XYZ file of C-alpha atoms in Angstrom:
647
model
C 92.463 101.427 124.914
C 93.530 104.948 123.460
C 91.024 106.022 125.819
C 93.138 106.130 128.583
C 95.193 108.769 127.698
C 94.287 112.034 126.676
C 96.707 113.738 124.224
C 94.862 116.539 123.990
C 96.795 117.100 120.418
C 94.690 120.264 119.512
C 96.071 121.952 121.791
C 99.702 121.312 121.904
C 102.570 122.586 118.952
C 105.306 119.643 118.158
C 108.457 119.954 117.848
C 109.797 122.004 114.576
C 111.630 119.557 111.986
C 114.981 121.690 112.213
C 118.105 120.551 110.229
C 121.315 120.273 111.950
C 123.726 122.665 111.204
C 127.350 121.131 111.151
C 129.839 120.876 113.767
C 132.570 124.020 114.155
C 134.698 125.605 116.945
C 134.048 123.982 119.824
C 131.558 121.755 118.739
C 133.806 119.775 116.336
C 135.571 118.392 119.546
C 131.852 116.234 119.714
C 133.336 112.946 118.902
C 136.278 113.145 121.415
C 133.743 112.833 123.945
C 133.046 109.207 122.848
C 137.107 108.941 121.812
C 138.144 109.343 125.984
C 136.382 106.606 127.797
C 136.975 104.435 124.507
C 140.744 104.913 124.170
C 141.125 104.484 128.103
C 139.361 101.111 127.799
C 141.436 100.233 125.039
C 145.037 101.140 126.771
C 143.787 99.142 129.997
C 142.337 96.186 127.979
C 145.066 95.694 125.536
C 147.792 96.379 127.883
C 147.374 94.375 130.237
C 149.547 94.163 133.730
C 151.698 97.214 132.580
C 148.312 99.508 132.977
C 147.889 97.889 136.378
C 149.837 100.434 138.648
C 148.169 103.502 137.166
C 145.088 102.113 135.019
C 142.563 103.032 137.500
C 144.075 106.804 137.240
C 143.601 106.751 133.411
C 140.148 105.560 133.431
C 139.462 108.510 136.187
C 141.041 110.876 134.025
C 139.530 110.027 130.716
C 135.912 110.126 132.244
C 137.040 114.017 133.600
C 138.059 114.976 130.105
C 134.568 113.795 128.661
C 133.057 116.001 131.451
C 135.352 118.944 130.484
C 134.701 118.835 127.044
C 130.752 118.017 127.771
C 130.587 121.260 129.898
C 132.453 123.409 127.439
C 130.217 122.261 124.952
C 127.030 123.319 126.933
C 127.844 126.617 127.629
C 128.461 126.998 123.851
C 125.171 125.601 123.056
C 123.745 128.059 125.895
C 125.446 131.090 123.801
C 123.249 130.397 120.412
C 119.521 131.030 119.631
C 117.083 128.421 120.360
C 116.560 127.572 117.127
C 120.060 127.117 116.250
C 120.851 124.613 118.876
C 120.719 121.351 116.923
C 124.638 120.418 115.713
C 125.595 117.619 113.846
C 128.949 115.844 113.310
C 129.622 113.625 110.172
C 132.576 111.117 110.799
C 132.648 109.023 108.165
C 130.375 106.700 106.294
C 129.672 103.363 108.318
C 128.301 101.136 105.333
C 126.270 101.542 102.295
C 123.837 98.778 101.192
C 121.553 99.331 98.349
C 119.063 102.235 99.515
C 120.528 102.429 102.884
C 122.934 104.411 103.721
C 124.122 104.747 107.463
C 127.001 107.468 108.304
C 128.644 107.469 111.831
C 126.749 110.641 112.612
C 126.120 112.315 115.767
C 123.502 114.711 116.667
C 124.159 117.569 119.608
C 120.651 119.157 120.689
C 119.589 119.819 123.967
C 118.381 116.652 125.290
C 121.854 115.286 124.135
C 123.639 117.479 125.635
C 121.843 117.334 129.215
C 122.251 113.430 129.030
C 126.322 114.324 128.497
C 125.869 116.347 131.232
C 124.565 113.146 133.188
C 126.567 110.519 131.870
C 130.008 112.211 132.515
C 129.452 114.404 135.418
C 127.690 111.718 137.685
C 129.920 109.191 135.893
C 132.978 110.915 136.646
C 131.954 111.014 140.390
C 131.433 107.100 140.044
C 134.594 107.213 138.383
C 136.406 108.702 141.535
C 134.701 107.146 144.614
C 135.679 103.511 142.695
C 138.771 104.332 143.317
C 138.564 104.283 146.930
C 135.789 100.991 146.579
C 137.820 99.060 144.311
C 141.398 99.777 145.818
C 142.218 96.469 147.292
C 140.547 94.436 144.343
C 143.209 92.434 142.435
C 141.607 93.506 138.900
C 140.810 96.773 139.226
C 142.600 97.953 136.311
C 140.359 95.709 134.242
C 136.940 97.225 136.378
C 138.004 100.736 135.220
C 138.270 99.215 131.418
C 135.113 97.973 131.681
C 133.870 101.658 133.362
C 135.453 102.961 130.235
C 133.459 100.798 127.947
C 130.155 101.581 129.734
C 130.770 105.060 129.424
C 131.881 105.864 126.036
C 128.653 102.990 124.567
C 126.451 105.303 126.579
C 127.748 108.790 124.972
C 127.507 106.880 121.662
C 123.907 106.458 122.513
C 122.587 109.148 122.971
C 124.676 111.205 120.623
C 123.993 109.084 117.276
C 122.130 110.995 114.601
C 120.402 107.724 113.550
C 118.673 104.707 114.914
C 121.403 102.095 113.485
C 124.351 104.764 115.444
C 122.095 104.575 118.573
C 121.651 100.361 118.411
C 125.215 100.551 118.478
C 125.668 102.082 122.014
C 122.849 100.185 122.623
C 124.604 97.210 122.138
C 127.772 98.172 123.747
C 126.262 99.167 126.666
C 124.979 95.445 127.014
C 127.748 94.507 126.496
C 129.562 96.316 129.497
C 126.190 95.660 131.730
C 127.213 92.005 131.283
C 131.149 92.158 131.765
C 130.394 94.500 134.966
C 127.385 92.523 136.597
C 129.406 89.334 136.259
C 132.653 91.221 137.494
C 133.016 88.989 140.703
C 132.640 86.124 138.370
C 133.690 83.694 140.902
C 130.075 83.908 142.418
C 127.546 81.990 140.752
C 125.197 84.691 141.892
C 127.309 87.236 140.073
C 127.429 84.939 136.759
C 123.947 84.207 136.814
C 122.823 87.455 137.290
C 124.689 88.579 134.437
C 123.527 85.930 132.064
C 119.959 86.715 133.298
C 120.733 90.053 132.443
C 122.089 89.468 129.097
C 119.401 87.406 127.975
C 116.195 89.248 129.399
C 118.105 92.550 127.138
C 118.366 90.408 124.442
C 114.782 89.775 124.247
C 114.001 93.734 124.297
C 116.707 94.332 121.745
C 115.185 91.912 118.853
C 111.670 94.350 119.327
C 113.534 97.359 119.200
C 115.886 95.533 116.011
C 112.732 95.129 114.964
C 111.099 98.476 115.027
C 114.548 99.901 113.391
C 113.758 97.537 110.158
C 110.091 98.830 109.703
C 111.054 102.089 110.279
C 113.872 101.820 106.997
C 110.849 99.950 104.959
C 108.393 102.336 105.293
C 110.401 105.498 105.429
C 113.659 104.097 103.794
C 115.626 106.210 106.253
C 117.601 105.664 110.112
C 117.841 109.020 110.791
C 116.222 111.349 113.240
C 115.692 114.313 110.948
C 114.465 112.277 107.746
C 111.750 110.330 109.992
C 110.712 113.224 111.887
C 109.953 114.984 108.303
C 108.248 112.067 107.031
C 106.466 110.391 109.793
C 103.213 112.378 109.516
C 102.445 110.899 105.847
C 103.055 106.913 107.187
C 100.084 104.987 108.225
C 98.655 105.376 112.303
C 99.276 101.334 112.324
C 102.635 101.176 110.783
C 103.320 104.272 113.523
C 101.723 102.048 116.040
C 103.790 98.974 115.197
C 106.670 100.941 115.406
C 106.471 102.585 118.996
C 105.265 99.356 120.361
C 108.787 97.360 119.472
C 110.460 100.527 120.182
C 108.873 100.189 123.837
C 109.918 96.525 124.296
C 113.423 97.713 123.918
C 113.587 100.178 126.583
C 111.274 97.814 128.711
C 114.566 95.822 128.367
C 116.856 98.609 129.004
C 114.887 100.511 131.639
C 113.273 97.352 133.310
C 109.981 97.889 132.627
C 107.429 95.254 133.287
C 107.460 92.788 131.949
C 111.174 92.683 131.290
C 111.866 93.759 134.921
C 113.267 90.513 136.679
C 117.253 91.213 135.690
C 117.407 94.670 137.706
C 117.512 93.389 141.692
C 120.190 90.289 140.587
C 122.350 92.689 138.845
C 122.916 93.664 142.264
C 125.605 91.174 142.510
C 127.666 93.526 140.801
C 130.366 95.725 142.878
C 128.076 98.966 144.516
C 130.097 101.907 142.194
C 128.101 99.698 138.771
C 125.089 99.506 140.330
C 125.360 103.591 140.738
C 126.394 103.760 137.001
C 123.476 101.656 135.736
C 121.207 102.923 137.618
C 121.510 106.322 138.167
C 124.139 108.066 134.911
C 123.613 105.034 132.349
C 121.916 102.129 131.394
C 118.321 102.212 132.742
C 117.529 105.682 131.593
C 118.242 104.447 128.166
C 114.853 103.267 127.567
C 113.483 107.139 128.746
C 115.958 108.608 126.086
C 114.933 106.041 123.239
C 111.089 107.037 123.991
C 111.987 110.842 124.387
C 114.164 110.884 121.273
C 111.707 109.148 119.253
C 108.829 111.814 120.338
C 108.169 112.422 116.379
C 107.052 108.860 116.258
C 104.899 108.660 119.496
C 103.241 111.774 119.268
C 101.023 110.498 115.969
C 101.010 106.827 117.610
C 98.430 107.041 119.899
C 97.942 103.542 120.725
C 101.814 102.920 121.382
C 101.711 105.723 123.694
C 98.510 104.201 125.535
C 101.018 101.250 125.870
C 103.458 103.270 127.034
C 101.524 104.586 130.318
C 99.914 101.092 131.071
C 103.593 99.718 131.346
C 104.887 102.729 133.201
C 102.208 102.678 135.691
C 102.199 99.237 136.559
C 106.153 99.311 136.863
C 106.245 102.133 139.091
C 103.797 100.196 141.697
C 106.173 97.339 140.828
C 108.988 98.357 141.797
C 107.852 100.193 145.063
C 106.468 97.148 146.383
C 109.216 95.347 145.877
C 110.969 97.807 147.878
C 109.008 97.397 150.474
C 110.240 93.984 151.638
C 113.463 93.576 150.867
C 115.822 93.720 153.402
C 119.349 94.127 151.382
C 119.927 97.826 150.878
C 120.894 97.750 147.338
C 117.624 95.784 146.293
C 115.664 98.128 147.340
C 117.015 100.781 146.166
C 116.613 99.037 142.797
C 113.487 98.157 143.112
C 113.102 102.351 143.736
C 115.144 102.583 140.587
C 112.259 100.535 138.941
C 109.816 102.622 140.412
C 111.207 105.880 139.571
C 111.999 105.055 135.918
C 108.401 103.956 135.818
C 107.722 107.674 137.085
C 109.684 109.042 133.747
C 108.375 106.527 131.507
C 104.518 108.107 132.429
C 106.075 111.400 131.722
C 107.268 110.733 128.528
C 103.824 108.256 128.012
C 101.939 111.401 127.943
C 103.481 113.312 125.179
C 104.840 116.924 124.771
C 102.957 117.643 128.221
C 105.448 115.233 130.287
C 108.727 114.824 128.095
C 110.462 117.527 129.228
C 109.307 116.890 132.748
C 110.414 112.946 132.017
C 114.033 114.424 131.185
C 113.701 116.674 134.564
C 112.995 113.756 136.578
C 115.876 111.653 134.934
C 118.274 114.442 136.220
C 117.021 114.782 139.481
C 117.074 110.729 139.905
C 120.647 110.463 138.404
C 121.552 112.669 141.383
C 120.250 111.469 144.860
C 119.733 108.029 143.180
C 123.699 107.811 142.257
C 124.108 109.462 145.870
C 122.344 106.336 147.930
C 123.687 103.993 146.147
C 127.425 105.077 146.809
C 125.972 105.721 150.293
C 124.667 101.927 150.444
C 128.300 101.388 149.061
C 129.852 103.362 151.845
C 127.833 101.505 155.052
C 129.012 97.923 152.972
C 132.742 99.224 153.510
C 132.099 100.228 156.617
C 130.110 96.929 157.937
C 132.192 94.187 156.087
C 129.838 94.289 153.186
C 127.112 92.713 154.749
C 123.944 94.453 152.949
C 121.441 93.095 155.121
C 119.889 96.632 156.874
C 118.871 94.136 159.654
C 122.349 93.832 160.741
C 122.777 97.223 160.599
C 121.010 100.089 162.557
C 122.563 102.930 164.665
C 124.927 103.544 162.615
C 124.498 107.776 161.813
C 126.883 108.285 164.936
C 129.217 105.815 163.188
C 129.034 106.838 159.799
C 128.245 110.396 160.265
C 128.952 111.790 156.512
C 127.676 108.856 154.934
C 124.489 109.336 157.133
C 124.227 113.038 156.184
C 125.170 112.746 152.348
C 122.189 109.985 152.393
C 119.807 111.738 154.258
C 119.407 114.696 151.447
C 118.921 111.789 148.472
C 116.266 110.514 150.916
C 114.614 113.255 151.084
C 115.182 114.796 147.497
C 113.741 110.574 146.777
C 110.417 111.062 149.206
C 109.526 114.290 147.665
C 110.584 116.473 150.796
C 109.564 120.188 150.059
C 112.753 122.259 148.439
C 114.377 118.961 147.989
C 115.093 117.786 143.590
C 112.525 115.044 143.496
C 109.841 117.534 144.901
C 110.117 119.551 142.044
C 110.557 116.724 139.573
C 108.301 113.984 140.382
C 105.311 116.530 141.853
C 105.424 118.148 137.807
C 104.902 114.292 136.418
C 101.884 114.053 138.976
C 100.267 117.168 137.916
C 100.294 116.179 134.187
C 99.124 112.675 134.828
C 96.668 113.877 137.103
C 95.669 116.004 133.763
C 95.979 113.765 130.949
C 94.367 110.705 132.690
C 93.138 110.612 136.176
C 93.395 106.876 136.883
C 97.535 107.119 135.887
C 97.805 110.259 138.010
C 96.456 108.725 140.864
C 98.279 105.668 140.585
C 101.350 107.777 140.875
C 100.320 109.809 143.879
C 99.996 105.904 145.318
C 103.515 105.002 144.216
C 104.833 108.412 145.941
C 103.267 107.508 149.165
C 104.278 104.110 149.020
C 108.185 105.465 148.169
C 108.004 107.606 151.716
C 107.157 104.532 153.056
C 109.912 102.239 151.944
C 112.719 104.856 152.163
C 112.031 105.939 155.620
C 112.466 101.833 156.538
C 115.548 101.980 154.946
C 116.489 104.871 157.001
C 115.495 103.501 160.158
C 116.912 100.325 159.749
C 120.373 101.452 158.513
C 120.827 104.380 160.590
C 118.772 104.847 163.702
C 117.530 102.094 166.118
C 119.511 99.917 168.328
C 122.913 98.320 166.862
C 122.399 94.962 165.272
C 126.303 94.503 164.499
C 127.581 91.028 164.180
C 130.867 90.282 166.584
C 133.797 91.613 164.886
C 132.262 94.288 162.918
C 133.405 97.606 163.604
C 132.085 100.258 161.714
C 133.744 103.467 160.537
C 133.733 106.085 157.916
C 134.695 105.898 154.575
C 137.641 107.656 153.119
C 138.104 110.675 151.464
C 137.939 109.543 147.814
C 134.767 108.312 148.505
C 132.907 111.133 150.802
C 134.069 113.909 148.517
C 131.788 112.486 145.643
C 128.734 111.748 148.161
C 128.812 115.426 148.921
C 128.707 116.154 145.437
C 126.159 114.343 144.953
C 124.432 115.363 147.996
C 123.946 118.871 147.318
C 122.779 117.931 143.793
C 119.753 116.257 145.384
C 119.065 119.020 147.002
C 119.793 121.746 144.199
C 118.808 120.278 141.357
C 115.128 121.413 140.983
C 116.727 125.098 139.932
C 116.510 123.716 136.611
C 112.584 124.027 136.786
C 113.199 127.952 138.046
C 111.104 129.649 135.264
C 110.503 126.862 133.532
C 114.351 126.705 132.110
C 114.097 122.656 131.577
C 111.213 123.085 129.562
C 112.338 125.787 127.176
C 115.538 124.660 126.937
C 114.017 120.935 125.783
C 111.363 122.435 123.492
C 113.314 122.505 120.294
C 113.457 118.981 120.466
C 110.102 117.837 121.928
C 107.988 120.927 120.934
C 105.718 122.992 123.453
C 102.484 122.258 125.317
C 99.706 124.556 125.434
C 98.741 125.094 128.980
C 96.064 123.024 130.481
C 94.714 123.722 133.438
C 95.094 120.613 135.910
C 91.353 119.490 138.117
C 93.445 121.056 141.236
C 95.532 123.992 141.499
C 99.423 123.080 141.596
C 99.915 124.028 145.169
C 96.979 121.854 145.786
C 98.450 118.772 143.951
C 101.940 119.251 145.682
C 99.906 119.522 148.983
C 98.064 116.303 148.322
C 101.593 114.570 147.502
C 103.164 115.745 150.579
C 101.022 114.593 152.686
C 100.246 111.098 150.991
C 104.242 110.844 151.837
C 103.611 111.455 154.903
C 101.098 108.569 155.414
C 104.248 106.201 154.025
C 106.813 107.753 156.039
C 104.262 107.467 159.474
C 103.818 104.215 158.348
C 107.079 102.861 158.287
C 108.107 104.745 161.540
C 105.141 102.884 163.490
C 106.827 99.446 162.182
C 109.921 100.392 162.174
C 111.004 103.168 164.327
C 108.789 102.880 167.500
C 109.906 99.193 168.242
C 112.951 96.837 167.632
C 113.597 95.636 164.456
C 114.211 92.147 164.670
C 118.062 90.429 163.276
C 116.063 87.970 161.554
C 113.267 88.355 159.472
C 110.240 87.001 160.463
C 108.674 84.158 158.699
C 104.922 84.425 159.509
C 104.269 87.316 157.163
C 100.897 88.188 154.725
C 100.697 86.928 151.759
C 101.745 90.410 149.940
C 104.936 90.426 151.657
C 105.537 86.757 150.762
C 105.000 88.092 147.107
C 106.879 91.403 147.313
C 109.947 88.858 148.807
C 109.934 86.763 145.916
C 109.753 90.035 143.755
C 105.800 89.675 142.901
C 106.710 86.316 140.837
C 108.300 87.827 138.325
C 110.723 85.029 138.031
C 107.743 82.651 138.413
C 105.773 84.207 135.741
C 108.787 84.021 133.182
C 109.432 80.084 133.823
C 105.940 79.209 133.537
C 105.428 81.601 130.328
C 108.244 81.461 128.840
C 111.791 79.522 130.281
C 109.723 75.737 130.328
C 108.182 76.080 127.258
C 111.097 77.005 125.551
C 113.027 74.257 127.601
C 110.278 71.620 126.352
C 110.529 72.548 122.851
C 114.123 73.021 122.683
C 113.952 68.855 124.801
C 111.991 67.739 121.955
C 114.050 68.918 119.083
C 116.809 67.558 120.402
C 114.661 64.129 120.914
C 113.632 64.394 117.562
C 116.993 65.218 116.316
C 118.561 62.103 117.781
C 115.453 59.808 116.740
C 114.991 61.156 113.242
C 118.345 62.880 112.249
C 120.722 60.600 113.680
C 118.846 57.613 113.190
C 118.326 57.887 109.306
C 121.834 58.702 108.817
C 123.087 56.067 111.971
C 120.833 53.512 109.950
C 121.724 54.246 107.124
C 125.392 53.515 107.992
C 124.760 50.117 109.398
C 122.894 48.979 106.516
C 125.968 49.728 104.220
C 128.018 48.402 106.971
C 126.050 45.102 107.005
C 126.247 44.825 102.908
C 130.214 45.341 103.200
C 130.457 42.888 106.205
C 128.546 39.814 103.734
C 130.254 40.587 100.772
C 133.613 40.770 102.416
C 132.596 37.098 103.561
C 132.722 36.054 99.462
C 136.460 36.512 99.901
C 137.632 33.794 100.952
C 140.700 33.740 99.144
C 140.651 30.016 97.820
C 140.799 29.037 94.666
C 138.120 25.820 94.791
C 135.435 28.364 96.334
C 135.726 30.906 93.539
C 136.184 27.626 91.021
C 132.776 26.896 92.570
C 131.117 30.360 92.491
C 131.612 30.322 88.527
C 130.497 27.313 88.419
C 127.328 28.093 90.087
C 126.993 30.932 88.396
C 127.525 28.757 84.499
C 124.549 26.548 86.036
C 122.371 29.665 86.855
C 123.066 31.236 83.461
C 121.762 28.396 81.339
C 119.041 27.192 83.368
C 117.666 31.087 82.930
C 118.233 30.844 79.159
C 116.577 27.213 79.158
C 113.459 28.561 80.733
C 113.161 31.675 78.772
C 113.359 29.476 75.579
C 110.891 27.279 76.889
């Protein structure tokens, strides 16, 4: 199986083991980055209907002031040498037990402080345009508590010096996923989907639980620095074991296949969480555990085999499922699925993708955050209705929404000049590389994006109007706009970070340098090839789509491959046949056995004592001639017994 991926480790130089220096100046601020988002959701939590006039504006501000402080703190990190750039921040000691000791640390390096960058710049945007969204909701203050949460278990995440610090945020981000996917609890959809998403993340967080324990046996250590130092003297296997259950957490987290079936029902969920988990927060998680963890990949080859063969097949995944779903937000999740599937290769193929992983990340948390408070904007405007077939015509209607949208479709497609050109075209090259089969598997998926996209696009914004009676739609206000254009010209700027290769220098301290390899085409050619496999999809779509009327219902007579892409390829099939009935049946018979075995020994066990109390209590009768009797009988028993035993 290793023989799918080349590492080509001759000719690449890891990462340096570099301690931390500690935190001062600016840098000792790190932990009120965290301390914000926390203390808002705190104040709006604990008190209650006095927080409700202004709560929203306090969990606005809070996220602002982690932004602040996050940008302050990159441009100090941007003033000191490259290999000074690793910071760390001892709090206090969490708990000591025996050998293990765990400190609430946290770790500033350059990938943390891009994904701060992320988290509370994109979040903050969220942040705003929610409170346009959410104005008329009767709990709002208690959304923007629960933003809070989401936010500050996030930050803890990824700035934790040690595994135990980073399960934490894991955790708590779970945690918020649930409270904010169930929001509109009221829906069964909306509590279902949350449950579903609880439980599928609670499978992924026992492997990665799991993977944290082996990694304190064999190196008796949770921290980043001490495992990095003594990784290369454990065993390949251990290694092996390791990144594998480190994997089936951020399948969990990321939804990777085959933990991928919670992402399109956490859809239920108001529009501004589905931008936060999918584009500043949760699902990029899994990239930043694999990333981080780069020390223990790089000498586990046969995890990091694993790690392509899951990213490749999620990344077709989640494109076709985009292909047939007609509500906007699930498939743009099913993209999200797709995309993260694009990072996950990336960072599959060692210190050749990881920085480009981390590129892609950025690019995605831009135009994907963008289309999803765009999808959120056409919902305002059309009654939130999110079927697209409803929709159509609606640019002249909607004309910022339509514009703001149209550069994260094209920064999504891979539309020369455009973020995800950059981004997603460097993953291709190095895939194309390091294993052929992967690389062209992801020129498939890009073509296939162009070709999914472009039906959104032509079904929610050109074509004839498909509005129901009564619907009249209009533009979105201010507080909502503002942070589409934001995000707009992010999706169309952000592949300046690959301008002389600054993302990959920049990450190098942390996930060491690749030698350059020569890719079977020249880069130009590559690109080419992309572009115009996006092309096919985008043609594709337009001869379905754009040349003809789209009908208000969807057909029924459809293939068999749209049939499966409808019912999200089975995934929910697969896991009740594998795994829900099984569990079900054994869990039936337990019970069965419980009420046979269990209850019964004890239940008869009860009515045999029962039955002894119920005869005896019939010796009492209370007269004087029956007990006058019983000794009697009793006299006569006694000497007939010593009669015969004299005998």
């Amino acid at each position: 199986m290793s023989a799918l991926v080349s590492l080509a480790s001759a000719a690449e130089t890891h990462a340096p083991v570099v301690a931390p220096v500690d935190a001062s100046g600016a840098f000792s601020l790190l932990w009120v980055v965290i301390a914000l988002p926390l203390a808002g959701a705190a104040i709006l939590l604990l008190g209650g209907r006095l927080t409700d006039a202004w709560g929203h504006l306090l969990g606005t501000a809070t996220a602002f002031g982690s932004f602040a402080i996050s940008l302050v703190l990159f441009i100090q990190l941007l003033g000191r040498a490259e290999d000074d750039r690793q910071i760390s921040q001892h709090l206090y000691t969490w708990f000591s037990a025996g050998d293990l000791d765990v400190g609430m640390d946290l770790l500033y390096d350059p990938l943390s402080s891009l994904f701060l960058l992320l988290i509370t710049g994109v979040g903050s945007l969220i942040f705003l345009y929610s409170n346009g969204y959410m104005a008329h909701d009767p709990r709002r203050r208690r959304f923007f508590a629960y933003l809070n949460l989401f936010m500050a278990a996030m930050l803890m995440l990824v700035l934790a010096e040690n595994y135990v610090g980073l399960f934490l945020g894991w955790e708590g981000v779970g945690l918020a996923s649930y409270l904010l996917i169930g929001f509109w609890q009221h829906k069964p959809t909306a509590a279902a989907a949350a449950k579903k998403a609880f439980v599928m993340n609670r499978v992924g967080d026992m492997g990665m639980s799991l993977g944290i324990f082996l990694m304190f046996v064999t190196f008796g250590s949770v921290s980043f620095t001490t495992i990095s130092e003594l990784a290369p003297g454990a065993e390949e296997s251990t290694l092996n074991w390791i990144g594998v259950l480190l994997l089936i957490g951020a399948c969990g987290k990321s939804a990777q296949v085959p933990l991928q079936a919670w992402l399109l029902d956490a859809m239920e969920g108001p529009t501004p969480v589905s931008a936060l988990i999918h584009a500043a927060t949760m699902v990029t998680a899994g990239v930043y555990l694999v990333v981080r963890s780069n020390f223990i990949f790089e000498l586990a080859p046969t995890a990091q085999t694993v790690v392509v063969i899951v990213a490749t097949v999620t990344l077709l995944w989640g494109a076709i499922l985009g292909c047939a779903k007609d509500d906007i937000k699930k498939t743009l999740a099913g993209s999200t699925m797709s995309q993260i599937g694009y990072m996950m290769l990336g960072a599959g193929l060692g210190v050749a993708g990881y920085a480009f992983a981390i590129f892609h990340l950025l690019t995605h948390g831009f135009f994907k955050a963008n289309m999803f408070l765009g999808a959120g904007s056409v919902m305002h405007g059309m009654d939130d209705d999110v079927d697209m077939r409803h929709y159509g015509a609606l640019r002249k209607a909607m004309p910022i929404t339509f514009l703001t949208f149209a550069m994260g479709y094209l920064a999504i497609i891979g539309f020369p000049g455009f973020s995800g050109f950059w981004s997603k075209d460097k993953i291709i090259e190095v895939a194309l590389t390091e294993n052929w089969v992967a690389g062209t598997c992801a020129l498939l998926g890009a073509g296939i994006t162009g070709f999914y996209m472009t039906r959104l696009m032509l079904m929610t914004f050109f074509g004839e109007k498909r509005w129901s009676d009564g619907v009249h739609p209009h533009e979105s206000p201010a507080v909502m706009t503002i942070p589409l254009m934001v995000l707009a010209a992010l999706s169309v700027l952000g592949g300046l970070m690959l301008l002389g290769d600054w993302i990959v220098d920049f990450l190098s301290p942390v996930v060491g340098h690749a030698a350059h390899e020569e890719p079977p085409l020249p880069a130009l050619a590559i690109s080419g090839i992309a572009v115009a496999v996006v092309a096919v999809g985008v043609l594709t779509a337009w001869w379905f789509f754009g040349r003809q009327a789209v009908p208000r219902e969807a057909p029924q007579e459809v293939s068999f491959v749209t049939r499966a892409a409808r019912a999200d390829l089975y995934g929910d099939a697969i896991n009740d046949t594998l795994v829900v009935t099984p569990v079900m049946r054994t869990v039936d018979t337990a019970v069965a056995a419980d009420h046979t075995l269990v209850d019964g020994a004890f239940g008869g066990g009860g009515t045999v004592v029962t039955g002894v109390g119920i005869g005896l209590r019939r010796l009492q009768t209370g007269y004087v001639r029956s007990y006058a009797l019983s000794v009697l009988v009793g006299a006569l028993l006694l000497v007939l017994t010593l009669v015969a035993v004299n005998w």
